[in-house]
PDB file of C-alpha atoms in Angstrom:
ATOM      1  CA  GLN A   1      -8.257 -24.894  -8.904  1.00 82.00           C
ATOM      2  CA  VAL A   2      -5.619 -22.393  -7.888  1.00 94.00           C
ATOM      3  CA  GLN A   3      -3.874 -23.263  -4.269  1.00 96.00           C
ATOM      4  CA  LEU A   4      -1.636 -21.404  -2.413  1.00 97.00           C
ATOM      5  CA  VAL A   5       0.451 -23.723  -0.061  1.00 96.00           C
ATOM      6  CA  GLU A   6       2.193 -22.081   3.025  1.00 97.00           C
ATOM      7  CA  SER A   7       4.853 -23.467   5.310  1.00 96.00           C
ATOM      8  CA  GLY A   8       7.750 -22.283   7.611  1.00 97.00           C
ATOM      9  CA  GLY A   9       5.676 -21.218  10.388  1.00 97.00           C
ATOM     10  CA  GLY A  10       6.309 -22.106  14.109  1.00 97.00           C
ATOM     11  CA  LEU A  11       7.584 -21.277  17.492  1.00 98.00           C
ATOM     12  CA  VAL A  12      10.651 -18.581  17.768  1.00 98.00           C
ATOM     13  CA  GLN A  13      12.021 -16.683  20.533  1.00 98.00           C
ATOM     14  CA  PRO A  14      12.350 -12.760  20.306  1.00 98.00           C
ATOM     15  CA  GLY A  15      15.181 -11.738  18.273  1.00 98.00           C
ATOM     16  CA  GLY A  16      15.254 -14.981  16.254  1.00 98.00           C
ATOM     17  CA  SER A  17      14.362 -15.566  12.640  1.00 98.00           C
ATOM     18  CA  LEU A  18      11.850 -17.627  10.618  1.00 98.00           C
ATOM     19  CA  ARG A  19      11.539 -17.950   6.992  1.00 98.00           C
ATOM     20  CA  LEU A  20       8.100 -18.524   5.473  1.00 98.00           C
ATOM     21  CA  SER A  21       7.208 -19.832   1.890  1.00 98.00           C
ATOM     22  CA  CYS A  22       4.130 -19.775  -0.331  1.00 98.00           C
ATOM     23  CA  ALA A  23       3.967 -21.869  -3.494  1.00 97.00           C
ATOM     24  CA  ALA A  24       1.082 -21.287  -6.092  1.00 96.00           C
ATOM     25  CA  TYR A  25      -0.344 -24.436  -7.976  1.00 96.00           C
ATOM     26  CA  GLY A  26      -2.971 -24.583 -10.916  1.00 95.00           C
ATOM     27  CA  SER A  27      -3.586 -23.300 -14.187  1.00 94.00           C
ATOM     28  CA  ILE A  28      -1.777 -20.155 -13.642  1.00 95.00           C
ATOM     29  CA  VAL A  29      -1.098 -17.834 -16.707  1.00 94.00           C
ATOM     30  CA  SER A  30       0.717 -14.887 -14.816  1.00 93.00           C
ATOM     31  CA  ILE A  31       0.959 -13.632 -11.372  1.00 94.00           C
ATOM     32  CA  ASN A  32       0.296  -9.923 -10.838  1.00 93.00           C
ATOM     33  CA  ALA A  33       1.608  -9.703  -7.244  1.00 95.00           C
ATOM     34  CA  MET A  34       2.137 -11.990  -4.265  1.00 96.00           C
ATOM     35  CA  GLY A  35       2.469 -11.102  -0.553  1.00 97.00           C
ATOM     36  CA  TRP A  36       1.735 -11.696   3.003  1.00 98.00           C
ATOM     37  CA  TYR A  37      -0.780 -10.407   5.429  1.00 98.00           C
ATOM     38  CA  ARG A  38      -1.112 -11.440   8.995  1.00 98.00           C
ATOM     39  CA  GLN A  39      -3.923 -11.591  11.757  1.00 98.00           C
ATOM     40  CA  ALA A  40      -3.649 -11.845  15.337  1.00 96.00           C
ATOM     41  CA  PRO A  41      -6.463 -12.628  17.770  1.00 92.00           C
ATOM     42  CA  GLY A  42      -8.980  -9.589  18.211  1.00 93.00           C
ATOM     43  CA  LYS A  43      -7.283  -7.725  15.552  1.00 96.00           C
ATOM     44  CA  GLN A  44      -7.861  -6.722  11.831  1.00 96.00           C
ATOM     45  CA  ARG A  45      -5.825  -8.543   9.090  1.00 97.00           C
ATOM     46  CA  GLU A  46      -3.058  -6.437   8.042  1.00 97.00           C
ATOM     47  CA  LEU A  47      -0.668  -6.239   5.408  1.00 97.00           C
ATOM     48  CA  VAL A  48       2.934  -7.399   5.983  1.00 98.00           C
ATOM     49  CA  ALA A  49       4.726  -7.183   2.752  1.00 98.00           C
ATOM     50  CA  THR A  50       3.862  -7.481  -1.050  1.00 97.00           C
ATOM     51  CA  THR A  51       5.911  -7.977  -4.370  1.00 96.00           C
ATOM     52  CA  ALA A  52       4.536  -6.901  -7.712  1.00 89.00           C
ATOM     53  CA  ARG A  53       5.287  -8.460 -10.916  1.00 80.00           C
ATOM     54  CA  GLY A  54       7.874  -5.624 -12.034  1.00 81.00           C
ATOM     55  CA  GLY A  55       9.829  -6.649  -8.946  1.00 82.00           C
ATOM     56  CA  GLY A  56       8.737  -3.817  -6.815  1.00 92.00           C
ATOM     57  CA  THR A  57       8.278  -4.484  -2.891  1.00 96.00           C
ATOM     58  CA  ASN A  58       6.026  -2.965  -0.153  1.00 96.00           C
ATOM     59  CA  TYR A  59       6.343  -3.154   3.576  1.00 98.00           C
ATOM     60  CA  THR A  60       4.298  -2.063   6.583  1.00 97.00           C
ATOM     61  CA  ASP A  61       6.367   0.297   8.635  1.00 97.00           C
ATOM     62  CA  SER A  62       6.379  -2.148  11.567  1.00 97.00           C
ATOM     63  CA  VAL A  63       8.374  -4.820   9.679  1.00 98.00           C
ATOM     64  CA  LYS A  64      10.628  -2.398   7.376  1.00 97.00           C
ATOM     65  CA  GLY A  65      14.439  -3.341   7.870  1.00 97.00           C
ATOM     66  CA  ARG A  66      13.717  -6.597   9.737  1.00 98.00           C
ATOM     67  CA  PHE A  67      11.540  -8.500   6.870  1.00 98.00           C
ATOM     68  CA  THR A  68      12.351  -9.306   3.353  1.00 98.00           C
ATOM     69  CA  ILE A  69       9.884 -10.497   0.670  1.00 98.00           C
ATOM     70  CA  SER A  70      11.419 -12.112  -2.262  1.00 95.00           C
ATOM     71  CA  ARG A  71      10.046 -14.553  -5.120  1.00 93.00           C
ATOM     72  CA  ASP A  72      11.181 -17.429  -7.132  1.00 92.00           C
ATOM     73  CA  ASN A  73       9.199 -16.887 -10.584  1.00 88.00           C
ATOM     74  CA  ALA A  74      10.135 -20.186 -11.891  1.00 89.00           C
ATOM     75  CA  LYS A  75       8.273 -22.034  -9.050  1.00 92.00           C
ATOM     76  CA  ASN A  76       5.483 -19.627  -8.554  1.00 94.00           C
ATOM     77  CA  THR A  77       6.725 -19.058  -4.975  1.00 95.00           C
ATOM     78  CA  VAL A  78       7.021 -16.027  -2.545  1.00 96.00           C
ATOM     79  CA  TYR A  79       9.187 -15.973   0.516  1.00 97.00           C
ATOM     80  CA  LEU A  80       9.045 -14.003   3.685  1.00 98.00           C
ATOM     81  CA  GLU A  81      12.438 -13.834   5.452  1.00 98.00           C
ATOM     82  CA  MET A  82      11.550 -12.537   9.177  1.00 98.00           C
ATOM     83  CA  ASP A  83      14.615 -11.348  11.286  1.00 98.00           C
ATOM     84  CA  SER A  84      14.539  -9.787  14.794  1.00 98.00           C
ATOM     85  CA  LEU A  85      11.103 -11.083  15.506  1.00 98.00           C
ATOM     86  CA  LYS A  86       9.255  -9.250  18.258  1.00 98.00           C
ATOM     87  CA  PRO A  87       6.578 -10.757  20.015  1.00 97.00           C
ATOM     88  CA  GLU A  88       4.003  -8.433  18.489  1.00 96.00           C
ATOM     89  CA  ASP A  89       4.667 -10.215  15.387  1.00 98.00           C
ATOM     90  CA  THR A  90       2.843 -13.255  16.707  1.00 98.00           C
ATOM     91  CA  ALA A  91      -0.077 -13.890  14.318  1.00 98.00           C
ATOM     92  CA  VAL A  92      -1.431 -16.232  11.564  1.00 98.00           C
ATOM     93  CA  TYR A  93       0.385 -15.280   8.362  1.00 98.00           C
ATOM     94  CA  TYR A  94      -1.413 -15.656   5.309  1.00 98.00           C
ATOM     95  CA  CYS A  95      -0.265 -15.728   1.710  1.00 98.00           C
ATOM     96  CA  TRP A  96      -1.920 -14.011  -0.772  1.00 97.00           C
ATOM     97  CA  SER A  97      -1.803 -13.685  -4.663  1.00 97.00           C
ATOM     98  CA  ARG A  98      -3.584 -11.762  -7.309  1.00 96.00           C
ATOM     99  CA  LEU A  99      -3.125 -13.853 -10.399  1.00 95.00           C
ATOM    100  CA  LEU A 100      -4.588 -14.645 -14.053  1.00 96.00           C
ATOM    101  CA  SER A 101      -5.715 -18.081 -14.282  1.00 95.00           C
ATOM    102  CA  ASN A 102      -6.850 -20.261 -17.293  1.00 94.00           C
ATOM    103  CA  SER A 103      -9.752 -22.620 -16.698  1.00 91.00           C
ATOM    104  CA  GLY A 104     -10.852 -24.761 -19.966  1.00 91.00           C
ATOM    105  CA  GLY A 105     -10.097 -21.520 -21.785  1.00 93.00           C
ATOM    106  CA  VAL A 106     -11.903 -19.049 -19.731  1.00 94.00           C
ATOM    107  CA  TYR A 107      -9.427 -16.329 -18.165  1.00 96.00           C
ATOM    108  CA  ARG A 108     -10.064 -15.078 -14.734  1.00 95.00           C
ATOM    109  CA  VAL A 109      -8.208 -12.500 -12.756  1.00 96.00           C
ATOM    110  CA  THR A 110      -8.858 -13.520  -9.099  1.00 95.00           C
ATOM    111  CA  ASN A 111      -7.395 -12.994  -5.450  1.00 96.00           C
ATOM    112  CA  TYR A 112      -6.219 -16.162  -3.701  1.00 97.00           C
ATOM    113  CA  TRP A 113      -5.611 -16.910  -0.093  1.00 97.00           C
ATOM    114  CA  GLY A 114      -3.409 -19.469   1.493  1.00 97.00           C
ATOM    115  CA  GLN A 115      -4.912 -21.224   4.682  1.00 97.00           C
ATOM    116  CA  GLY A 116      -2.430 -19.683   7.020  1.00 97.00           C
ATOM    117  CA  THR A 117       0.568 -20.543   8.864  1.00 97.00           C
ATOM    118  CA  GLN A 118       0.952 -19.658  12.638  1.00 98.00           C
ATOM    119  CA  VAL A 119       4.070 -17.769  13.871  1.00 98.00           C
ATOM    120  CA  THR A 120       4.478 -17.413  17.533  1.00 98.00           C
ATOM    121  CA  VAL A 121       7.417 -15.305  19.089  1.00 98.00           C
ATOM    122  CA  SER A 122       7.657 -15.845  22.676  1.00 96.00           C
ATOM    123  CA  SER A 123      10.026 -16.938  25.386  1.00 92.00           C
TER     124      SER A 123
END
């Protein structure tokens, strides 16, 4: 099975910084894209940032200039550096990946989700 393991969440004061990481494990052939989504209570899950295989990045408007997504291809890991955090950034952050896996010779393109890590921005 392919698993996405997230870490780095926690409590931080407004204006502070936090760095999330997500590593993909399993029979991975290639990763098309990885990224981060978030969901606050009572709200829909929304895209935060993504990075594609070619290196392109995409950010939702509310985090542009504050968040930076990066990737370590050798470790199948994606990071999210969050600076100038605001209370409205409080949410459960989910790692997402669209990848090609090989299970016993069967190739599949699948979207995977991490279990989520809590980010709380509060005084």
